[in-house]
Coordinates of C-alpha atoms and ligand atoms in Angstrom, one line a residue:
M1 CA -54.5 74.8 116.2
R2 CA -53.1 70.8 116.8
I3 CA -52.2 68.3 114.3
E4 CA -52.7 64.9 114.8
N5 CA -49.9 62.6 112.9
D6 CA -51.4 59.3 113.0
P7 CA -52.0 57.5 109.8
K8 CA -55.2 57.4 108.7
L9 CA -56.3 56.2 105.5
D10 CA -58.9 55.8 102.6
F11 CA -59.9 52.0 101.0
K12 CA -57.4 53.4 98.6
D13 CA -54.9 53.6 100.7
V14 CA -55.2 49.8 102.0
L15 CA -55.9 46.1 100.5
I16 CA -56.9 43.0 102.6
R17 CA -54.4 40.2 102.9
P18 CA -55.3 37.2 102.6
K19 CA -55.3 34.3 105.3
R20 CA -54.3 30.5 105.1
S21 CA -58.0 29.0 105.6
T22 CA -60.2 25.8 105.4
L23 CA -62.6 27.6 102.8
S24 CA -62.2 26.3 99.2
S25 CA -64.9 28.1 97.5
R26 CA -67.8 30.9 97.6
A27 CA -70.6 28.5 98.8
D28 CA -69.6 28.0 101.8
V29 CA -69.6 31.8 103.3
T30 CA -72.8 33.5 104.5
I31 CA -73.6 36.9 103.4
E32 CA -76.4 37.1 105.6
R33 CA -75.9 38.4 109.6
A34 CA -78.4 38.9 113.1
I35 CA -78.2 41.8 113.8
P36 CA -79.0 43.0 117.3
F37 CA -80.3 46.7 117.9
R38 CA -79.6 48.0 121.2
H39 CA -82.3 50.1 121.7
A40 CA -85.3 48.5 119.5
K41 CA -84.9 45.6 121.3
R42 CA -85.1 43.2 117.9
N43 CA -82.2 41.4 115.7
W44 CA -82.7 42.4 111.9
K45 CA -81.4 39.4 109.9
G46 CA -79.7 40.1 106.4
F47 CA -76.8 41.0 104.1
P48 CA -76.5 44.5 105.3
L49 CA -76.5 46.8 102.2
I50 CA -78.5 49.6 102.2
A51 CA -79.0 51.9 99.2
A52 CA -78.3 56.3 100.1
N53 CA -81.6 58.6 100.8
M54 CA -80.3 60.7 97.8
D55 CA -83.4 60.8 94.6
G56 CA -81.1 58.6 92.6
T57 CA -80.6 55.3 94.8
G58 CA -83.8 55.9 97.7
T59 CA -86.8 55.5 95.7
I60 CA -89.9 52.8 96.0
P61 CA -88.3 50.6 93.0
M62 CA -85.2 50.1 94.8
A63 CA -86.5 48.9 97.4
R64 CA -88.8 46.4 96.2
A65 CA -84.9 44.7 93.6
L66 CA -82.8 45.1 96.9
K67 CA -84.9 43.3 99.1
R68 CA -84.5 40.6 97.2
F69 CA -81.2 40.1 98.0
G70 CA -82.1 40.5 101.4
A71 CA -80.8 44.5 101.7
M72 CA -81.9 46.7 102.9
V73 CA -83.1 50.9 101.5
A74 CA -83.3 54.2 103.3
L75 CA -86.5 56.2 101.1
R76 CA -85.7 59.5 99.9
K77 CA -87.6 62.2 102.0
H78 CA -89.5 63.7 99.0
Y79 CA -92.1 60.7 99.0
D80 CA -96.3 62.8 99.6
V81 CA -98.0 60.9 102.6
D82 CA -99.7 59.1 100.6
E83 CA -97.4 57.2 98.5
L84 CA -94.9 57.6 102.2
V85 CA -98.5 55.1 104.1
S86 CA -99.4 53.0 100.6
F87 CA -95.9 51.8 101.1
F88 CA -95.2 51.4 104.7
R89 CA -98.8 48.9 104.7
S90 CA -96.9 46.5 102.0
D91 CA -94.6 44.1 102.0
D92 CA -92.0 46.1 99.8
S93 CA -91.3 48.3 103.3
A94 CA -89.8 45.2 105.8
N95 CA -86.2 46.6 104.5
C96 CA -87.4 50.2 104.4
F97 CA -86.1 53.3 107.0
Y98 CA -87.8 56.2 106.8
T99 CA -85.6 58.7 106.7
I100 CA -86.8 62.7 108.6
G101 CA -84.9 65.5 107.3
T102 CA -84.1 68.3 110.4
N103 CA -87.4 70.8 108.7
E104 CA -90.9 71.5 110.3
A105 CA -92.4 69.7 107.3
D106 CA -90.9 67.0 108.1
Q107 CA -92.1 66.7 111.3
E108 CA -95.7 67.0 110.6
K109 CA -94.6 64.7 107.5
F110 CA -93.4 62.2 109.2
A111 CA -96.0 62.9 112.1
A112 CA -99.6 62.6 108.9
V113 CA -97.7 59.1 108.0
K114 CA -97.1 57.8 111.4
K115 CA -100.9 57.9 112.5
Q116 CA -101.8 55.7 110.2
V117 CA -99.0 53.6 109.5
A118 CA -96.4 51.5 111.8
I119 CA -92.9 53.0 111.0
P120 CA -90.0 50.3 112.4
M121 CA -87.2 51.9 111.0
I122 CA -86.0 55.5 110.8
C123 CA -83.5 57.3 109.3
L124 CA -82.8 60.7 110.8
D125 CA -80.0 62.5 107.9
V126 CA -78.1 65.0 108.7
A127 CA -74.5 67.2 106.8
N128 CA -73.4 67.2 109.9
G129 CA -73.8 65.6 113.5
Y130 CA -72.5 67.9 115.2
T131 CA -74.1 70.1 117.0
E132 CA -75.8 69.5 120.3
S133 CA -79.0 70.3 119.0
F134 CA -78.9 66.8 116.8
V135 CA -78.1 64.8 119.7
D136 CA -81.5 67.0 121.5
M137 CA -83.6 65.5 117.6
V138 CA -81.8 62.0 118.9
R139 CA -83.0 61.5 122.3
R140 CA -86.0 63.3 121.0
V141 CA -87.2 60.7 118.6
R142 CA -86.5 58.2 120.6
D143 CA -88.4 58.7 124.1
Q144 CA -91.3 59.3 121.1
N145 CA -90.2 56.0 119.2
P146 CA -89.4 53.2 121.2
D147 CA -89.3 50.4 119.4
A148 CA -88.2 51.6 116.4
V149 CA -84.9 51.0 114.8
I150 CA -83.0 54.4 114.3
M151 CA -80.3 55.2 112.1
A152 CA -78.4 58.7 112.6
G153 CA -75.6 60.7 111.6
N154 CA -72.9 61.6 109.6
V155 CA -69.7 61.6 112.4
V156 CA -66.4 60.4 111.7
T157 CA -65.2 60.2 115.0
G158 CA -65.6 57.8 118.4
D159 CA -66.4 60.6 120.3
M160 CA -69.5 61.7 118.4
T161 CA -70.6 58.2 117.8
E162 CA -70.8 57.4 122.4
A163 CA -72.8 60.3 122.1
L164 CA -75.8 59.5 119.1
V165 CA -75.9 56.0 120.7
L166 CA -76.5 56.8 124.1
G167 CA -78.8 59.7 122.9
G168 CA -81.0 56.3 121.4
A169 CA -78.9 55.3 118.7
D170 CA -79.3 51.9 116.9
I171 CA -77.2 52.6 114.4
V172 CA -74.3 55.2 114.0
K173 CA -74.2 56.8 109.9
V174 CA -70.1 57.3 109.4
G175 CA -68.8 59.7 106.9
I176 CA -68.0 63.9 106.0
G177 CA -66.5 63.8 103.2
P178 CA -66.7 60.4 101.0
G179 CA -69.3 60.7 98.9
S180 CA -69.2 60.5 95.1
V181 CA -70.9 63.3 94.8
C182 CA -70.1 65.2 97.8
T183 CA -68.0 68.0 97.5
T184 CA -67.7 69.4 101.2
R185 CA -64.2 68.6 100.9
K186 CA -63.6 70.9 98.7
M187 CA -65.7 73.7 99.6
T188 CA -65.0 73.4 103.8
G189 CA -61.7 71.5 103.9
V190 CA -63.8 69.4 106.0
G191 CA -63.2 65.8 106.5
Y192 CA -61.8 62.3 108.0
P193 CA -61.0 59.6 105.3
Q194 CA -63.7 56.8 105.2
L195 CA -61.5 53.2 106.1
S196 CA -59.9 55.2 109.9
A197 CA -63.4 56.6 110.5
I198 CA -65.7 53.3 110.5
I199 CA -62.5 51.9 112.4
E200 CA -62.4 54.1 114.8
C201 CA -66.2 55.1 115.4
A202 CA -66.7 51.6 115.5
D203 CA -65.0 50.3 117.5
A204 CA -67.0 53.4 119.7
A205 CA -70.0 52.0 119.5
H206 CA -69.5 47.8 119.5
G207 CA -68.5 49.1 122.8
L208 CA -71.6 50.3 123.5
K209 CA -73.0 48.0 122.4
G210 CA -74.7 50.6 119.1
Q211 CA -73.8 49.6 115.5
V212 CA -72.1 51.7 112.9
C213 CA -72.7 52.1 108.7
G214 CA -70.7 53.2 106.5
D215 CA -72.0 55.7 104.1
G216 CA -70.1 57.3 101.5
G217 CA -66.6 56.4 99.6
C218 CA -67.1 53.2 98.2
T219 CA -66.3 53.1 94.6
V220 CA -66.0 49.1 93.8
P221 CA -67.4 45.5 95.0
G222 CA -63.5 45.7 97.1
D223 CA -64.5 48.2 99.0
V224 CA -67.3 47.6 100.1
A225 CA -65.0 44.7 101.8
K226 CA -62.5 46.7 102.8
A227 CA -65.6 48.5 104.7
Y228 CA -66.9 45.5 106.7
G229 CA -63.1 44.1 107.3
A230 CA -63.0 47.4 108.4
G231 CA -65.8 47.2 111.7
A232 CA -68.6 48.4 109.8
D233 CA -71.8 46.7 110.4
F234 CA -74.0 48.1 107.1
V235 CA -72.5 49.7 105.0
M236 CA -74.6 52.5 102.2
L237 CA -74.3 53.3 98.9
G238 CA -75.0 56.1 96.6
G239 CA -73.3 56.1 93.1
M240 CA -71.8 51.9 92.8
L241 CA -76.0 52.1 93.1
A242 CA -77.6 55.1 90.9
G243 CA -78.2 55.1 87.4
H244 CA -80.1 51.6 87.1
D245 CA -84.1 51.2 85.4
E246 CA -84.5 51.7 90.0
S247 CA -83.0 55.1 90.0
E248 CA -85.9 56.9 88.7
G249 CA -83.3 59.3 87.0
E250 CA -83.2 61.6 84.6
I251 CA -82.0 59.2 81.3
R252 CA -79.5 60.6 78.6
T253 CA -80.2 58.5 75.6
E254 CA -78.5 58.1 71.9
M255 CA -79.0 57.5 68.5
R256 CA -77.1 53.2 68.2
D257 CA -78.3 51.9 64.4
G258 CA -81.5 53.9 63.8
R259 CA -82.6 53.5 67.8
K260 CA -82.6 55.4 70.8
V261 CA -80.8 53.9 73.7
P262 CA -80.0 55.0 76.5
V263 CA -76.7 55.4 77.6
A264 CA -76.4 57.3 81.4
M265 CA -78.2 58.9 83.9
V266 CA -77.9 62.2 85.7
F267 CA -77.6 61.9 89.5
Y268 CA -76.2 63.9 91.9
G269 CA -76.6 64.8 95.4
M270 CA -78.3 66.2 97.8
S271 CA -77.2 69.1 98.9
S272 CA -76.3 69.9 95.5
D273 CA -77.6 73.0 92.9
T274 CA -79.9 70.4 91.3
A275 CA -81.3 68.5 94.3
M276 CA -81.8 72.5 96.2
K277 CA -84.0 73.7 93.4
K278 CA -86.3 70.9 92.0
H279 CA -87.0 70.5 96.5
A280 CA -86.1 73.4 98.2
G281 CA -86.5 76.4 95.0
G282 CA -82.9 77.6 95.2
V283 CA -79.4 77.7 97.3
A284 CA -80.5 79.4 100.6
K285 CA -77.7 82.0 100.6
Y286 CA -76.2 81.6 104.0
R287 CA -75.2 77.9 102.7
A288 CA -73.2 76.8 99.4
S289 CA -74.2 73.7 98.0
E290 CA -72.0 70.7 99.4
G291 CA -72.5 68.8 96.5
K292 CA -72.5 68.3 92.5
T293 CA -74.2 66.8 89.6
V294 CA -72.3 64.2 87.8
E295 CA -73.4 62.0 84.5
V296 CA -73.5 58.3 85.9
P297 CA -73.6 55.3 82.8
Y298 CA -76.9 54.0 82.2
R299 CA -76.4 50.4 83.8
G300 CA -79.4 48.9 83.9
P301 CA -81.5 46.7 86.5
V302 CA -79.9 47.0 90.2
D303 CA -79.7 43.1 90.5
V304 CA -77.0 41.9 88.3
T305 CA -74.6 44.8 90.1
M306 CA -76.1 43.4 93.5
Q307 CA -74.8 40.0 92.2
E308 CA -71.8 41.0 91.4
I309 CA -71.0 43.4 94.9
M310 CA -72.9 39.9 96.7
G311 CA -70.0 38.0 95.2
G312 CA -67.0 40.1 95.5
V313 CA -67.6 40.5 99.0
R314 CA -68.3 36.8 98.9
S315 CA -64.7 36.1 98.0
M316 CA -63.0 37.9 99.8
M317 CA -64.5 36.3 102.2
T318 CA -62.8 32.5 101.2
Y319 CA -59.8 35.0 100.7
I320 CA -58.9 35.5 104.7
G321 CA -61.2 32.4 105.9
A322 CA -64.5 33.8 107.4
V323 CA -67.3 31.3 107.5
S324 CA -69.2 34.0 107.9
L325 CA -70.1 38.3 107.6
K326 CA -70.2 38.9 111.5
E327 CA -66.4 36.9 111.3
V328 CA -64.9 39.3 109.1
P329 CA -63.6 41.8 111.0
K330 CA -61.4 39.8 113.3
R331 CA -60.2 37.8 109.7
T332 CA -59.2 40.8 108.1
T333 CA -55.5 42.2 107.9
F334 CA -55.1 45.9 106.7
V335 CA -51.7 46.0 104.8
R336 CA -50.9 49.4 103.8
V337 CA -49.8 50.2 99.8
S338 CA -49.4 53.5 97.5
A339 CA -52.1 55.1 96.7
Q340 CA -51.0 54.8 92.8
L341 CA -50.4 51.0 93.3
N342 CA -53.9 50.5 94.6
T343 CA -55.5 52.8 91.2
M344 CA -53.8 50.4 89.4
F345 CA -54.7 46.9 90.5
G346 CA -58.3 48.8 90.3
G347 CA -59.3 49.9 93.8
G348 CA -60.8 52.9 92.9
Ligands
5GP1 P1 -71.6 57.8 97.2 O1 -72.3 56.4 97.8 O2 -71.6 57.9 96.0 O3 -69.9 57.7 97.8 O4 -71.8 58.2 98.6 C1 -73.1 58.7 99.2 C2 -73.4 59.2 100.5 O5 -72.7 61.0 100.1 C3 -75.3 59.5 100.8 O6 -75.3 58.5 101.6 C4 -74.8 60.6 101.5 O7 -74.2 60.5 103.2 C5 -73.2 61.5 101.5 N1 -74.7 63.1 99.8 C6 -75.1 62.8 99.1 N2 -75.4 63.7 99.2 C7 -74.2 64.6 99.1 C8 -74.4 66.2 99.1 O8 -75.1 66.6 98.3 N3 -73.6 66.6 100.3 C9 -72.6 65.7 100.7 N4 -71.8 66.2 101.5 N5 -72.8 64.7 100.8 C10 -73.7 64.2 99.9

């Protein structure tokens, strides 16, 4: 047994220190990035925010909405072949990842879709990216799709980030345990504070010309800003994008002034009992559910939330004098604060 004594930090443990700058308005900054990919050998341009490949966020309507902001969606896994083919033939799919799971049915479905339409971006998503078999899978998918952008994860340490980049991933997805509907930390005791995970994995990936996507744990726009400050090239959101018209979740209504109005939406983790019952016919005997089901407030169209997130990031950039999103980590100094103080000021 070993104990690591270096402090490891979460979003709530830090704030970003303001810096003197010549910028005076949010209009002076650009949140668009041109990101080069090591293996796919091409650039992607846009606002590097990704809706998570969850039932409540990785939907086709979300892809259409986020495309207007130059942001991305990792599609949920459970669309059928025809839906996927017609979607990937449309312009709406320009910023979308096709998500492949590890089981045989997922691989067969992917092969069937690929026969009919090109898939330029792939998300390989497992709860635990530390297995040899996952690295083998990344290698195999890279061999079969040399030109595709491949995002793979999840991991939380530099060594495994390097293994995935060298194995063929352009983007490594970072985060074990921070998700809003994740119970991994509770059920297994395993995890890593998300801000430190991003800092360490970004350092490892960037040295090899790879990129990282900070996945999970953002609860307010300021957390997204901190993730970029820590070195995340992309940020993936579940809970913050749930509860919208584009989420396609089950809606709870209430009678108000004689009218039925939507007030909440069901949102669940992809390894929760709810998801397993829906997609796999129940929780397998050898595994415990590591996700939960919650109700989030109904929030209408996702455009308003996107404006808030983008406004928060732009404003952070004017506070630290970063003209472009790429400059943000260089201009970021985190100050440690007591978690309690930060929560009082809305740090989640
Ligand atoms: P959020 O933005 O809601 O904090 O986190 C979203 C991320 O949580 C997803 O992208 C995914 O990595 C993770 N996640 C989604 N469902 C589950 C689940 O059921 N269990 C666990 N451990 N993580 C989940």
